[in-house]
C-alpha atoms as a printed R data frame, in Angstrom:
   type eleno elety resid chain resno      x       y      z
1  ATOM     1    CA   MET     A     1 49.653 336.808 38.795
2  ATOM     2    CA   SER     A     2 46.737 338.897 39.970
3  ATOM     3    CA   VAL     A     3 46.702 341.504 42.693
4  ATOM     4    CA   GLU     A     4 44.006 339.522 44.511
5  ATOM     5    CA   LYS     A     5 46.225 336.439 44.782
6  ATOM     6    CA   VAL     A     6 49.165 338.479 46.020
7  ATOM     7    CA   MET     A     7 47.076 340.297 48.637
8  ATOM     8    CA   SER     A     8 45.485 337.030 49.797
9  ATOM     9    CA   SER     A     9 48.863 335.346 50.188
10 ATOM    10    CA   LEU     A    10 50.344 338.390 51.919
11 ATOM    11    CA   CYS     A    11 47.608 338.107 54.531
12 ATOM    12    CA   TYR     A    12 49.016 334.693 55.460
13 ATOM    13    CA   PHE     A    13 52.653 335.747 55.070
14 ATOM    14    CA   SER     A    14 52.028 338.725 57.341
15 ATOM    15    CA   VAL     A    15 52.781 336.366 60.219
16 ATOM    16    CA   PHE     A    16 56.363 337.530 59.560
17 ATOM    17    CA   PHE     A    17 55.818 341.290 59.614
18 ATOM    18    CA   ALA     A    18 52.346 342.402 60.844
19 ATOM    19    CA   PRO     A    19 50.258 339.489 62.095
20 ATOM    20    CA   PHE     A    20 47.069 341.320 63.025
21 ATOM    21    CA   LEU     A    21 47.333 344.676 61.357
22 ATOM    22    CA   PHE     A    22 47.863 343.725 57.719
23 ATOM    23    CA   PRO     A    23 44.987 341.222 57.312
24 ATOM    24    CA   ILE     A    24 42.579 343.552 59.117
25 ATOM    25    CA   ILE     A    25 43.514 346.450 56.839
26 ATOM    26    CA   VAL     A    26 43.183 344.223 53.778
27 ATOM    27    CA   PHE     A    27 39.786 343.011 54.999
28 ATOM    28    CA   PHE     A    28 38.412 346.542 55.209
29 ATOM    29    CA   VAL     A    29 40.136 347.994 52.134
30 ATOM    30    CA   MET     A    30 39.787 345.257 49.506
31 ATOM    31    CA   ARG     A    31 36.357 344.616 48.021
32 ATOM    32    CA   ASP     A    32 37.099 341.248 46.433
33 ATOM    33    CA   GLU     A    33 35.229 338.416 48.147
34 ATOM    34    CA   GLU     A    34 38.092 335.931 47.883
35 ATOM    35    CA   VAL     A    35 40.603 338.370 49.367
36 ATOM    36    CA   THR     A    36 38.346 339.179 52.327
37 ATOM    37    CA   TYR     A    37 37.802 335.443 52.874
38 ATOM    38    CA   HIS     A    38 41.544 334.833 53.109
39 ATOM    39    CA   ALA     A    39 42.030 337.948 55.257
40 ATOM    40    CA   LYS     A    40 39.490 336.642 57.802
41 ATOM    41    CA   ARG     A    41 41.157 333.235 57.894
42 ATOM    42    CA   ALA     A    42 44.570 334.833 58.324
43 ATOM    43    CA   VAL     A    43 43.380 337.003 61.222
44 ATOM    44    CA   LEU     A    44 41.878 333.985 62.960
45 ATOM    45    CA   SER     A    45 45.029 331.952 62.442
46 ATOM    46    CA   HIS     A    46 47.123 334.831 63.832
47 ATOM    47    CA   LEU     A    47 44.858 335.123 66.881
48 ATOM    48    CA   LEU     A    48 45.239 331.474 67.851
49 ATOM    49    CA   PRO     A    49 48.912 331.693 68.930
50 ATOM    50    CA   PHE     A    50 48.216 335.000 70.676
51 ATOM    51    CA   ALA     A    51 45.376 333.412 72.645
52 ATOM    52    CA   SER     A    52 47.544 330.431 73.543
53 ATOM    53    CA   VAL     A    53 50.224 332.736 74.966
54 ATOM    54    CA   ILE     A    54 47.637 334.467 77.164
55 ATOM    55    CA   ILE     A    55 46.327 331.107 78.380
56 ATOM    56    CA   ALA     A    56 49.887 329.956 79.074
57 ATOM    57    CA   PHE     A    57 50.579 333.054 81.202
58 ATOM    58    CA   ILE     A    58 47.360 332.508 83.124
59 ATOM    59    CA   ALA     A    59 48.394 328.907 83.727
60 ATOM    60    CA   VAL     A    60 51.844 329.915 84.938
61 ATOM    61    CA   PHE     A    61 50.574 332.494 87.400
62 ATOM    62    CA   GLY     A    62 47.358 330.697 88.334
63 ATOM    63    CA   LEU     A    63 48.555 327.125 88.790
64 ATOM    64    CA   ASP     A    64 51.262 325.859 91.043
65 ATOM    65    CA   ILE     A    65 51.623 322.455 89.429
66 ATOM    66    CA   GLY     A    66 54.918 322.294 87.563
67 ATOM    67    CA   VAL     A    67 54.190 319.303 85.355
68 ATOM    68    CA   VAL     A    68 50.870 320.700 84.110
69 ATOM    69    CA   VAL     A    69 52.480 324.033 83.319
70 ATOM    70    CA   PHE     A    70 55.382 322.325 81.537
71 ATOM    71    CA   LEU     A    71 53.035 320.167 79.439
72 ATOM    72    CA   GLY     A    72 50.945 323.235 78.689
73 ATOM    73    CA   PHE     A    73 53.973 325.066 77.327
74 ATOM    74    CA   ILE     A    74 54.815 322.077 75.139
75 ATOM    75    CA   VAL     A    75 51.268 321.900 73.768
76 ATOM    76    CA   PHE     A    76 51.056 325.657 73.192
77 ATOM    77    CA   GLY     A    77 54.503 325.690 71.609
78 ATOM    78    CA   LEU     A    78 53.534 322.922 69.210
79 ATOM    79    CA   LEU     A    79 50.290 324.720 68.421
80 ATOM    80    CA   ASN     A    80 52.169 327.912 67.613
81 ATOM    81    CA   VAL     A    81 54.627 326.110 65.337
82 ATOM    82    CA   ILE     A    82 51.791 324.302 63.536
83 ATOM    83    CA   VAL     A    83 49.855 327.535 62.992
84 ATOM    84    CA   PHE     A    84 53.009 329.295 61.770
85 ATOM    85    CA   ILE     A    85 53.715 326.536 59.245
86 ATOM    86    CA   TRP     A    86 50.033 326.460 58.233
87 ATOM    87    CA   ASN     A    87 50.174 330.180 57.398
88 ATOM    88    CA   ILE     A    88 53.225 329.656 55.202
89 ATOM    89    CA   VAL     A    89 51.622 326.703 53.411
90 ATOM    90    CA   LYS     A    90 48.350 328.584 52.848
91 ATOM    91    CA   GLY     A    91 50.228 331.604 51.485
92 ATOM    92    CA   ILE     A    92 52.049 329.410 48.985
93 ATOM    93    CA   GLN     A    93 48.848 327.577 48.031
94 ATOM    94    CA   VAL     A    94 47.036 330.831 47.323
95 ATOM    95    CA   LEU     A    95 49.863 331.948 45.060
96 ATOM    96    CA   ARG     A    96 49.890 328.679 43.161
97 ATOM    97    CA   TRP     A    97 46.136 328.651 42.384
């Protein structure tokens, strides 16, 4: 197994230990094109749940409609779970190739 595959998969698996920091460091340190590609994708996939949390807080404090806020939390929660699972799947796929 090559170092490039391990670093690429760790960018996705960093959702467990350093969601933003690790892929950004890998992006700037590693010179391999494939590794930087996966690092960019990992950063974007880690930003999506973060952005959804910010939007959810804005909805809670900005809106006074309980049903809309409740449905928003369900949608954002599902989005976060999907992105989390996607990162795990992508990390495994990178290791297998």
